Short mmCIF file of C-alpha atoms in Angstrom, two decimals:
data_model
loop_
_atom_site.label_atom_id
_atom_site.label_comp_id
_atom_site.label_asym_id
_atom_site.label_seq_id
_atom_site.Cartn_x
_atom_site.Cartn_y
_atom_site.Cartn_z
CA UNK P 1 0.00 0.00 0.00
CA UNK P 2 1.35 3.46 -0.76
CA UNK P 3 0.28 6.88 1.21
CA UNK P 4 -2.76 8.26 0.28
CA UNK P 5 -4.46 4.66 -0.21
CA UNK P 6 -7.81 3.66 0.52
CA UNK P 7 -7.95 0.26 2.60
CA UNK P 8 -10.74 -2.00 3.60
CA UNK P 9 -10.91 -4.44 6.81
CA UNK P 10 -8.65 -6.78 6.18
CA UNK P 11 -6.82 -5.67 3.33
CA UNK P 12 -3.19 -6.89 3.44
CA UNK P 13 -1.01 -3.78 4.43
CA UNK P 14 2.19 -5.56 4.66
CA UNK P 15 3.48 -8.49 4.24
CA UNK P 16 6.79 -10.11 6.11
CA UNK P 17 8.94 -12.52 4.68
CA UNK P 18 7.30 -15.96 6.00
CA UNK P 19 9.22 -18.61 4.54
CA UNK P 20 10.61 -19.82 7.79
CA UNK P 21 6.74 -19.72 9.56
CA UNK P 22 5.41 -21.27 6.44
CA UNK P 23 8.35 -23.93 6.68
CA UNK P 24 7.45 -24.34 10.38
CA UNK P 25 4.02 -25.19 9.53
CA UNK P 26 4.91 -27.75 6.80
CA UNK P 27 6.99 -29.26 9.83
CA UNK P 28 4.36 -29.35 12.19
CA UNK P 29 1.74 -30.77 9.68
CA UNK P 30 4.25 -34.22 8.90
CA UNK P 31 4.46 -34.19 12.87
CA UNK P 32 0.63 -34.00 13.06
CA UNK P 33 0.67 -37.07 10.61
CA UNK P 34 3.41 -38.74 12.37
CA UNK P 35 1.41 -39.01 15.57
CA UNK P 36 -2.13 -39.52 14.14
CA UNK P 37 -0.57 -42.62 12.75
CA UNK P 38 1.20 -43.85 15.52
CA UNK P 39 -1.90 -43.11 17.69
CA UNK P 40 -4.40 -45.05 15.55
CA UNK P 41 -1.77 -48.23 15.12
CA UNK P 42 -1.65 -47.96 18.97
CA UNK P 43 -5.42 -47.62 19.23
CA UNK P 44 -6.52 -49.94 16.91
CA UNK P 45 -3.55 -53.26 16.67
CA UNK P 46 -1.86 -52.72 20.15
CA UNK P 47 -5.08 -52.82 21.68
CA UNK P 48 -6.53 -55.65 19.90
CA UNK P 49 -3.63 -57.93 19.89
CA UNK P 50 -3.09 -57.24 23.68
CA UNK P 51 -6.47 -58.05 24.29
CA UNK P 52 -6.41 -61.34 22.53
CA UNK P 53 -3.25 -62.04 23.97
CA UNK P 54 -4.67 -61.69 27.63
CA UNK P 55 -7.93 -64.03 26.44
CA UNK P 56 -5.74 -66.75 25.10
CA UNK P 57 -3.34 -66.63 28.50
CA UNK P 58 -6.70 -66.52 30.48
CA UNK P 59 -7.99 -70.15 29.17
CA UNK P 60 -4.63 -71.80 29.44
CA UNK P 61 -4.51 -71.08 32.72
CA UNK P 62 -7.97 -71.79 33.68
CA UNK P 63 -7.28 -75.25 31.91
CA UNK P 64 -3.95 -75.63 33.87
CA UNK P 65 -5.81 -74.78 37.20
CA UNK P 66 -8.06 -78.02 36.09
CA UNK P 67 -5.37 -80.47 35.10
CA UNK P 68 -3.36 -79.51 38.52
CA UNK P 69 -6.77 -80.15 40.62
CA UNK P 70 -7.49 -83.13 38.46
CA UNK P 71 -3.86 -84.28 39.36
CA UNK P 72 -3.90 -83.31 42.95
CA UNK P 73 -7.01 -85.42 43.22
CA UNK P 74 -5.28 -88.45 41.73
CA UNK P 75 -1.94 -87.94 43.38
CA UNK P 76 -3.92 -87.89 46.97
CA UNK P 77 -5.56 -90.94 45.53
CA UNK P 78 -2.51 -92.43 45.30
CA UNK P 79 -3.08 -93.04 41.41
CA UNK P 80 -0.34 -90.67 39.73
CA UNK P 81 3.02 -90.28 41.17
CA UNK P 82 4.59 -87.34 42.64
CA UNK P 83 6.71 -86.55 39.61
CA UNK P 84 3.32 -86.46 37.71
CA UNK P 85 1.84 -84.05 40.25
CA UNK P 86 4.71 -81.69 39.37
CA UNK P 87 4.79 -81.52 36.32
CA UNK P 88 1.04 -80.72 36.30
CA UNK P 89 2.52 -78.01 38.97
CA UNK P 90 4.92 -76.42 36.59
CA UNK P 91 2.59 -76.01 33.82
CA UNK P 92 0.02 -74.50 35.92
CA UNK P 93 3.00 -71.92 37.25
CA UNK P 94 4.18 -71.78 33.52
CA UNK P 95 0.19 -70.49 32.61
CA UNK P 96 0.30 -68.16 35.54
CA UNK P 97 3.34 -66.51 34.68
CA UNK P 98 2.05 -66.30 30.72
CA UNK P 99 -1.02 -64.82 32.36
CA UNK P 100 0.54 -62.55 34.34
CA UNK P 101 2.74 -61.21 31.11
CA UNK P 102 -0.27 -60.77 28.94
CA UNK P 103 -1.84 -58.77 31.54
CA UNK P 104 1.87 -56.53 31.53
CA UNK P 105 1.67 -56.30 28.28
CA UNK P 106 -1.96 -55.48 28.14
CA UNK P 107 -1.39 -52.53 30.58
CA UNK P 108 1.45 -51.45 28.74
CA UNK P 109 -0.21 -51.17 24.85
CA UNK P 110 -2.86 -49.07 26.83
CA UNK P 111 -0.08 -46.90 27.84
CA UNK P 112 1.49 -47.03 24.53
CA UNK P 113 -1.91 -45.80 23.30
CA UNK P 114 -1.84 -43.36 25.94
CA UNK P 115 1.45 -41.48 25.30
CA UNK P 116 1.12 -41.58 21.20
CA UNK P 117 -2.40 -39.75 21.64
CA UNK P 118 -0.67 -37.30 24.03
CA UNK P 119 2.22 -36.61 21.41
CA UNK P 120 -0.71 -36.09 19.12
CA UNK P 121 -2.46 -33.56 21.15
CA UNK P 122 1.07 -32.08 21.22
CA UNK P 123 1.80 -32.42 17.76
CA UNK P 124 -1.45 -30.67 16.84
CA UNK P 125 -0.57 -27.82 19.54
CA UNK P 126 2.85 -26.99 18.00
CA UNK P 127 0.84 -27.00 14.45
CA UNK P 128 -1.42 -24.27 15.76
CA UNK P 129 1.34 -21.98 17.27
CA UNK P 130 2.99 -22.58 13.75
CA UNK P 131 -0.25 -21.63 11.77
CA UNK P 132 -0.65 -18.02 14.42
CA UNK P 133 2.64 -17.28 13.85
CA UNK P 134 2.15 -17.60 10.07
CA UNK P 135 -0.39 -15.25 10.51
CA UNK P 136 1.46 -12.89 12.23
CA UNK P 137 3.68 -12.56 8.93
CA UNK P 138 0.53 -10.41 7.36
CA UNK P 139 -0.70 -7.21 8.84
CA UNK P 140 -4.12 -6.57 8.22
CA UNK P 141 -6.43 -3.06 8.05
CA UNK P 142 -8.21 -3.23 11.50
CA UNK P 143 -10.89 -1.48 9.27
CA UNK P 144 -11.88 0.75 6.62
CA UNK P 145 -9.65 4.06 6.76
CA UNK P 146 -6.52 5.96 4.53
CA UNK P 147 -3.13 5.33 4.73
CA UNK P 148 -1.69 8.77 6.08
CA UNK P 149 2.11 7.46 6.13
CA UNK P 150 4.25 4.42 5.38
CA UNK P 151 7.44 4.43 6.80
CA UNK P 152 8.66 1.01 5.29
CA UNK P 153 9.78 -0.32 1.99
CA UNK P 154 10.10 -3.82 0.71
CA UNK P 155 13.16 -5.60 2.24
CA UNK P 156 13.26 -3.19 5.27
CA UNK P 157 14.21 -4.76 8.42
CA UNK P 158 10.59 -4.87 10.58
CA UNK P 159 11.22 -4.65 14.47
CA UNK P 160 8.49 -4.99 17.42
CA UNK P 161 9.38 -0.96 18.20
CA UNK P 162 9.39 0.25 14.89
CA UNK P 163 6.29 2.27 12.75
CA UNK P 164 5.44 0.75 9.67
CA UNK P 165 2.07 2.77 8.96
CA UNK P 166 0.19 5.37 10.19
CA UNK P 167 -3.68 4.33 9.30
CA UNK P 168 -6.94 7.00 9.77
CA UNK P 169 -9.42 4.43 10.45
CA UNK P 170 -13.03 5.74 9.51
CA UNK P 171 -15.11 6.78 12.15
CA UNK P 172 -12.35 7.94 14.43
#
């Protein structure tokens, strides 16, 4: 815009050099991505697999829990021997242990889950600071109104303290 011009609400008055905001949001958008992905591969597969981990853990031991009480009942019986009662014992501590991992591992995916939808919500947070700084590379007319000076020309060095225009808003 030169002196003397006529502007409307939000007409560009100036324009920064934004190719390292526009680079940051570029950045920010494959980080976005990045995360979403990881977050829905967490969501959807960790969870699933976990799940059907813990299920599958859950029946051997409830079948080991049988075959020990089943041997327990024969070795007081006196019809198995003690070796036999054992090694119904280790299997039924082998299927607790399993258990016991698949539940671990179950916790964990949900924490897995947990952190890649709070990178995410990061992720998308950086993207918006990115876009409002992007933003901040354009000065807009508040409103309608005149140019009365410009103190600026293209490739000048803008700083926070420094006039670039001197508007007479209408109705002022």
């Amino acid at each position: 815009v030169r002196e003397g011009d006529r502007i409307h609400a939000g007409d560009v008055l100036v324009q920064l050099d934004d190719a390292d905001a526009d680079a940051a949001v570029r950045v920010a958008q494959a980080a976005v991505g990045q995360a979403a992905a990881r977050a829905q591969r967490f969501s959807n597969v960790g969870t699933v697999v976990s799940a059907q981990l813990l299920a599958q853990a859950g029946a051997n031991l409830d079948s080991a829990i049988q075959k020990y009480e089943r041997a327990k009942a024969l070795f007081d019986a006196s019809a198995i021997s003690r070796q036999e009662l054992d090694d119904e014992k280790r299997a039924l501590d082998v299927a607790s242990a399993a258990h016991a991992s698949a539940l671990a591992q179950k916790t964990g995916a949900s924490v897995e889950a947990q952190e890649a939808r709070a990178a995410l919500a990061q992720a998308e947070a950086q993207l918006v600071t990115a876009k409002l700084r992007l933003a901040e590379m354009r000065l807009v007319a508040p409103a309608d109104g005149v140019v009365l000076t410009r103190d600026v020309e293209p490739g000048t060095l803008a700083q926070p303290s420094r006039t670039l225009l001197v508007l007479s808003l209408d109705g002022e």
